[in-house]
mmCIF file of C-alpha atoms in Angstrom:
data_model
loop_
_atom_site.group_PDB
_atom_site.id
_atom_site.type_symbol
_atom_site.label_atom_id
_atom_site.label_comp_id
_atom_site.label_asym_id
_atom_site.label_seq_id
_atom_site.Cartn_x
_atom_site.Cartn_y
_atom_site.Cartn_z
ATOM 1 C CA MET A 287 119.821 87.813 153.704
ATOM 2 C CA HIS A 288 116.912 90.094 152.941
ATOM 3 C CA THR A 289 113.574 90.431 154.682
ATOM 4 C CA ILE A 290 110.330 90.239 152.773
ATOM 5 C CA GLY A 291 109.887 93.988 153.238
ATOM 6 C CA GLN A 292 113.262 94.694 151.626
ATOM 7 C CA VAL A 293 112.552 92.394 148.695
ATOM 8 C CA ALA A 294 109.110 93.912 148.206
ATOM 9 C CA LYS A 295 110.677 97.338 148.097
ATOM 10 C CA ILE A 296 113.383 96.364 145.598
ATOM 11 C CA TYR A 297 110.856 94.966 143.127
ATOM 12 C CA SER A 298 107.981 97.348 143.902
ATOM 13 C CA LEU A 299 105.775 94.414 144.831
ATOM 14 C CA SER A 300 103.485 94.023 147.806
ATOM 15 C CA ARG A 301 104.385 91.654 150.619
ATOM 16 C CA SER A 302 101.247 89.676 149.878
ATOM 17 C CA THR A 303 102.489 89.070 146.329
ATOM 18 C CA LEU A 304 105.699 87.594 147.692
ATOM 19 C CA ILE A 305 103.770 85.472 150.182
ATOM 20 C CA TYR A 306 101.650 84.272 147.276
ATOM 21 C CA TYR A 307 104.772 83.441 145.224
ATOM 22 C CA ASP A 308 105.944 81.402 148.212
ATOM 23 C CA SER A 309 102.612 79.608 148.545
ATOM 24 C CA ILE A 310 102.608 78.471 144.915
ATOM 25 C CA GLY A 311 106.251 77.441 145.103
ATOM 26 C CA LEU A 312 107.425 80.048 142.596
ATOM 27 C CA LEU A 313 109.817 81.808 144.952
ATOM 28 C CA CYS A 314 110.383 80.217 148.332
ATOM 29 C CA PRO A 315 112.753 82.079 150.638
ATOM 30 C CA SER A 316 115.784 79.978 151.557
ATOM 31 C CA GLY A 317 115.784 80.894 155.202
ATOM 32 C CA ARG A 318 113.808 81.926 158.226
ATOM 33 C CA SER A 319 114.777 84.278 161.025
ATOM 34 C CA ASP A 320 114.723 83.267 164.701
ATOM 35 C CA SER A 321 111.224 84.673 164.921
ATOM 36 C CA ASN A 322 110.307 82.656 161.802
ATOM 37 C CA TYR A 323 110.210 85.565 159.356
ATOM 38 C CA ARG A 324 110.987 84.831 155.707
ATOM 39 C CA LEU A 325 114.580 85.552 154.687
ATOM 40 C CA TYR A 326 115.654 85.763 151.027
ATOM 41 C CA SER A 327 119.203 84.919 149.960
ATOM 42 C CA ASP A 328 121.112 86.523 147.092
ATOM 43 C CA SER A 329 120.324 83.558 144.896
ATOM 44 C CA ASP A 330 116.615 83.993 145.761
ATOM 45 C CA LEU A 331 116.967 87.554 144.518
ATOM 46 C CA LYS A 332 118.575 86.324 141.305
ATOM 47 C CA LYS A 333 115.562 84.120 140.790
ATOM 48 C CA MET A 334 113.296 87.081 141.546
ATOM 49 C CA ASP A 335 115.149 89.107 138.891
ATOM 50 C CA LYS A 336 114.155 86.514 136.325
ATOM 51 C CA ILE A 337 110.571 86.387 137.566
ATOM 52 C CA ALA A 338 110.305 90.179 137.304
ATOM 53 C CA LEU A 339 111.769 90.115 133.811
ATOM 54 C CA PHE A 340 109.364 87.419 132.616
ATOM 55 C CA ARG A 341 106.430 89.208 134.231
ATOM 56 C CA SER A 342 107.279 92.347 132.320
ATOM 57 C CA ALA A 343 107.290 90.253 129.140
ATOM 58 C CA GLY A 344 103.703 89.316 129.960
ATOM 59 C CA LEU A 345 104.273 85.649 130.834
ATOM 60 C CA SER A 346 101.893 83.958 133.235
ATOM 61 C CA LEU A 347 103.130 82.832 136.660
ATOM 62 C CA GLU A 348 102.486 79.292 135.552
ATOM 63 C CA SER A 349 104.781 79.551 132.537
ATOM 64 C CA ILE A 350 107.392 81.390 134.594
ATOM 65 C CA SER A 351 107.333 78.600 137.120
ATOM 66 C CA LEU A 352 107.976 76.074 134.357
ATOM 67 C CA LEU A 353 110.608 78.232 132.723
ATOM 68 C CA LEU A 354 112.768 78.792 135.770
ATOM 69 C CA ASP A 355 113.971 75.201 135.763
ATOM 70 C CA LYS A 356 114.435 74.986 132.031
ATOM 71 C CA GLU A 357 117.530 75.053 129.894
ATOM 72 C CA GLU A 358 118.498 78.195 128.006
ATOM 73 C CA ASP A 359 117.212 76.812 124.683
ATOM 74 C CA GLU A 360 113.767 76.059 125.982
ATOM 75 C CA LEU A 361 113.642 79.496 127.548
ATOM 76 C CA LYS A 362 114.451 81.079 124.235
ATOM 77 C CA LEU A 363 111.750 79.063 122.594
ATOM 78 C CA ALA A 364 109.146 80.131 125.141
ATOM 79 C CA LEU A 365 110.088 83.801 124.728
ATOM 80 C CA GLU A 366 109.935 83.498 120.967
ATOM 81 C CA HIS A 367 106.517 81.963 121.322
ATOM 82 C CA ARG A 368 105.398 84.902 123.484
ATOM 83 C CA LEU A 369 106.849 87.383 120.994
ATOM 84 C CA PHE A 370 104.967 85.674 118.215
ATOM 85 C CA SER A 371 101.678 85.907 120.064
ATOM 86 C CA ILE A 372 102.292 89.593 120.896
ATOM 87 C CA ASN A 373 102.934 90.254 117.231
ATOM 88 C CA SER A 374 99.764 88.526 116.164
ATOM 89 C CA GLU A 375 97.781 90.477 118.792
ATOM 90 C CA ILE A 376 99.221 93.714 117.400
ATOM 91 C CA GLN A 377 98.356 92.599 113.889
ATOM 92 C CA LYS A 378 94.812 91.817 114.995
ATOM 93 C CA LEU A 379 94.439 95.305 116.490
ATOM 94 C CA ARG A 380 95.867 96.865 113.324
ATOM 95 C CA ASP A 381 93.327 94.966 111.244
ATOM 96 C CA GLN A 382 90.533 96.153 113.519
ATOM 97 C CA GLN A 383 91.808 99.725 113.243
ATOM 98 C CA LYS A 384 91.772 99.397 109.471
ATOM 99 C CA VAL A 385 88.227 98.020 109.401
ATOM 100 C CA ILE A 386 87.002 100.822 111.671
ATOM 101 C CA LEU A 387 88.663 103.479 109.561
ATOM 102 C CA THR A 388 87.189 101.952 106.424
ATOM 103 C CA ILE A 389 83.705 101.953 107.912
ATOM 104 C CA LEU A 390 84.056 105.537 109.099
ATOM 105 C CA GLN A 391 85.428 106.519 105.761
ATOM 106 C CA ASN A 392 82.494 105.271 103.735
ATOM 107 C CA GLU A 393 81.008 108.081 101.745
ATOM 108 C CA SER A 394 77.807 108.273 103.754
ATOM 109 C CA ALA A 395 79.615 108.208 107.080
ATOM 110 C CA SER A 396 82.634 110.308 106.274
ATOM 111 C CA ARG A 397 80.926 113.657 106.037
ATOM 112 C CA HIS A 398 79.847 113.250 109.619
ATOM 113 C CA SER A 399 82.890 111.487 110.909
ATOM 114 C CA ARG A 400 85.197 113.142 113.386
ATOM 115 C CA VAL A 401 87.905 110.778 112.263
ATOM 116 C CA ILE A 402 90.384 112.205 109.833
ATOM 117 C CA THR A 403 92.138 109.630 107.697
ATOM 118 C CA LYS A 404 95.191 109.797 105.525
ATOM 119 C CA GLU A 405 93.034 110.032 102.386
ATOM 120 C CA VAL A 406 91.105 112.977 103.848
ATOM 121 C CA TRP A 407 94.341 114.817 104.579
ATOM 122 C CA VAL A 408 95.825 114.168 101.207
ATOM 123 C CA SER A 409 92.682 115.373 99.454
ATOM 124 C CA LEU A 410 92.533 118.515 101.600
ATOM 125 C CA LEU A 411 96.175 119.352 101.101
ATOM 126 C CA GLN A 412 95.709 118.822 97.377
ATOM 127 C CA ALA A 413 92.738 121.181 97.488
ATOM 128 C CA ALA A 414 95.017 123.763 99.081
ATOM 129 C CA GLY A 415 97.222 123.443 96.040
ATOM 130 C CA LEU A 416 99.956 121.263 97.462
ATOM 131 C CA ASP A 417 101.499 118.813 95.050
ATOM 132 C CA GLN A 418 103.664 115.806 95.935
ATOM 133 C CA ALA A 419 106.697 118.002 96.588
ATOM 134 C CA GLY A 420 104.646 120.421 98.665
ATOM 135 C CA MET A 421 103.383 117.616 100.874
ATOM 136 C CA GLN A 422 106.885 116.291 101.336
ATOM 137 C CA ASN A 423 107.905 119.758 102.363
ATOM 138 C CA TRP A 424 105.055 119.845 104.808
ATOM 139 C CA HIS A 425 106.297 116.619 106.492
ATOM 140 C CA ILE A 426 109.830 117.948 106.603
ATOM 141 C CA GLU A 427 108.694 121.160 108.305
ATOM 142 C CA PHE A 428 106.355 119.263 110.618
ATOM 143 C CA GLU A 429 109.203 116.979 111.693
ATOM 144 C CA ARG A 430 111.514 119.930 112.230
ATOM 145 C CA MET A 431 109.009 121.969 114.194
ATOM 146 C CA SER A 432 107.556 119.248 116.354
ATOM 147 C CA PRO A 433 108.716 115.645 115.925
ATOM 148 C CA GLU A 434 106.419 114.395 118.687
ATOM 149 C CA ALA A 435 103.299 115.981 117.230
ATOM 150 C CA HIS A 436 104.306 114.654 113.816
ATOM 151 C CA GLN A 437 104.362 111.109 115.228
ATOM 152 C CA ASP A 438 101.011 111.634 117.042
ATOM 153 C CA PHE A 439 99.495 113.049 113.930
ATOM 154 C CA LEU A 440 100.597 110.205 111.661
ATOM 155 C CA GLU A 441 99.347 107.603 114.163
ATOM 156 C CA SER A 442 95.990 109.331 114.472
ATOM 157 C CA ILE A 443 95.250 109.101 110.777
ATOM 158 C CA GLY A 444 95.842 105.372 110.830
ATOM 159 C CA ILE A 445 99.217 105.087 109.151
ATOM 160 C CA GLU A 446 101.147 101.941 110.006
ATOM 161 C CA LYS A 447 104.286 101.990 112.083
ATOM 162 C CA ASP A 448 106.650 101.025 109.262
ATOM 163 C CA GLU A 449 105.307 103.750 107.018
ATOM 164 C CA ILE A 450 105.473 106.308 109.850
ATOM 165 C CA ASN A 451 109.105 105.426 110.442
ATOM 166 C CA ALA A 452 109.825 105.778 106.760
ATOM 167 C CA ILE A 453 108.066 109.146 106.509
ATOM 168 C CA ARG A 454 109.849 110.509 109.572
ATOM 169 C CA LYS A 455 113.155 109.206 108.321
ATOM 170 C CA TRP A 456 113.054 111.070 105.031
ATOM 171 C CA SER A 457 111.550 114.080 106.787
ATOM 172 C CA LYS A 458 114.543 114.193 109.115
ATOM 173 C CA ALA A 459 116.909 113.735 106.207
ATOM 174 C CA GLY A 460 115.189 116.619 104.421
ATOM 175 C CA ASN A 461 116.000 118.889 107.354
ATOM 176 C CA ASN A 462 119.691 118.613 106.795
ATOM 177 C CA MET B 150 94.540 111.815 119.548
ATOM 178 C CA SER B 151 96.402 113.470 122.368
ATOM 179 C CA ASN B 152 98.147 116.631 121.506
ATOM 180 C CA GLU B 153 100.563 118.396 123.787
ATOM 181 C CA ALA B 154 102.968 119.661 121.220
ATOM 182 C CA MET B 155 100.845 121.246 118.511
ATOM 183 C CA ASN B 156 98.735 124.408 118.617
ATOM 184 C CA LYS B 157 97.200 126.913 116.258
ATOM 185 C CA ASP B 158 100.219 129.203 116.007
ATOM 186 C CA LYS B 159 102.554 126.351 115.207
ATOM 187 C CA TRP B 160 100.138 124.958 112.653
ATOM 188 C CA VAL B 161 99.797 128.317 110.914
ATOM 189 C CA LYS B 162 103.568 128.697 110.982
ATOM 190 C CA LEU B 163 103.899 125.237 109.459
ATOM 191 C CA PHE B 164 101.564 126.158 106.623
ATOM 192 C CA ARG B 165 103.354 129.460 106.015
ATOM 193 C CA GLU B 166 106.718 127.698 105.914
ATOM 194 C CA ILE B 167 105.564 125.596 103.007
ATOM 195 C CA GLY B 168 104.302 128.610 101.154
ATOM 196 C CA LEU B 169 100.574 128.697 101.833
ATOM 197 C CA ASP B 170 99.267 132.241 102.065
ATOM 198 C CA GLU B 171 96.279 133.653 103.947
ATOM 199 C CA THR B 172 93.925 133.190 100.996
ATOM 200 C CA THR B 173 94.908 129.554 100.450
ATOM 201 C CA MET B 174 94.508 128.771 104.138
ATOM 202 C CA LYS B 175 91.059 130.292 104.139
ATOM 203 C CA GLN B 176 90.200 128.260 101.079
ATOM 204 C CA TRP B 177 91.543 125.167 102.788
ATOM 205 C CA HIS B 178 89.208 125.692 105.755
ATOM 206 C CA MET B 179 86.248 126.178 103.457
ATOM 207 C CA GLU B 180 87.148 122.980 101.628
ATOM 208 C CA PHE B 181 87.578 121.118 104.916
ATOM 209 C CA GLU B 182 84.227 122.413 106.179
ATOM 210 C CA ALA B 183 82.400 121.526 102.981
ATOM 211 C CA ARG B 184 83.761 118.011 102.753
ATOM 212 C CA TYR B 185 84.194 116.916 106.352
ATOM 213 C CA PRO B 186 82.419 119.267 108.771
ATOM 214 C CA GLU B 187 82.843 117.012 111.794
ATOM 215 C CA GLY B 188 86.452 116.285 111.006
ATOM 216 C CA HIS B 189 87.040 120.010 110.707
ATOM 217 C CA GLN B 190 85.545 120.561 114.151
ATOM 218 C CA SER B 191 87.676 117.851 115.744
ATOM 219 C CA PHE B 192 90.803 119.110 114.012
ATOM 220 C CA LEU B 193 90.241 122.642 115.331
ATOM 221 C CA GLU B 194 89.642 121.250 118.810
ATOM 222 C CA TRP B 195 92.880 119.324 118.463
ATOM 223 C CA LEU B 196 94.659 122.651 117.968
ATOM 224 C CA HIS B 197 93.194 123.876 121.273
ATOM 225 C CA ILE B 198 91.162 126.600 119.575
ATOM 226 C CA SER B 199 88.275 128.003 121.627
ATOM 227 C CA GLN B 200 84.724 127.099 120.668
ATOM 228 C CA ASP B 201 83.943 130.730 119.757
ATOM 229 C CA GLU B 202 86.847 130.920 117.371
ATOM 230 C CA ILE B 203 86.004 127.497 115.964
ATOM 231 C CA SER B 204 82.484 128.675 115.133
ATOM 232 C CA GLN B 205 83.962 131.738 113.477
ATOM 233 C CA ILE B 206 86.397 129.694 111.359
ATOM 234 C CA ARG B 207 83.723 127.180 110.389
ATOM 235 C CA SER B 208 81.381 129.906 109.176
ATOM 236 C CA LEU B 209 83.957 131.405 106.823
#
């Protein structure tokens, strides 16, 4: 059996969180010590593992509470539902990013914008005399010299994840 | 944009690697300044270049 302090330590939670979980019936310790302290069994810990996992997936305590008693299939469904809503939140943010970049890119705004977009870069590199092959070379060298900065850079000019992955993939291949 | 990994020396090296010479780089800065002055400033800050040097580059 484990005391509340031990369990709190294992999961990096506060004791008050565990007491709260007990009060809402999410995780009730199976036993009590002689002095009436909460004692958690191994199967309580197994349940806590699941709670921690679902928390990290962003599920509410309410849905976790419902999920813990459910069959595997229903669990899968609930997680798929959560994944779907995460994806649509990401999409929403992407769309907002795009709108913002478009606004900042408008001719009147762009001269005074601190935001550098993909189009700005391409036009500047072209002005420096780089053609398609030269720009590819630039990515290849960038990836070789500093993969992390390459990623940061591509994100900062508003390129989408899939395209970034593709660019970095052929950049890496070009290094060989 | 956070930037731990990139600095001026690396950037210059990157441009040299792909065959840009001193003259082209200078031209590139002038182009950048003419078209997107604020973007130029923020790019130079991103490379951790001091304000004095930034002013110097921007007045090329």
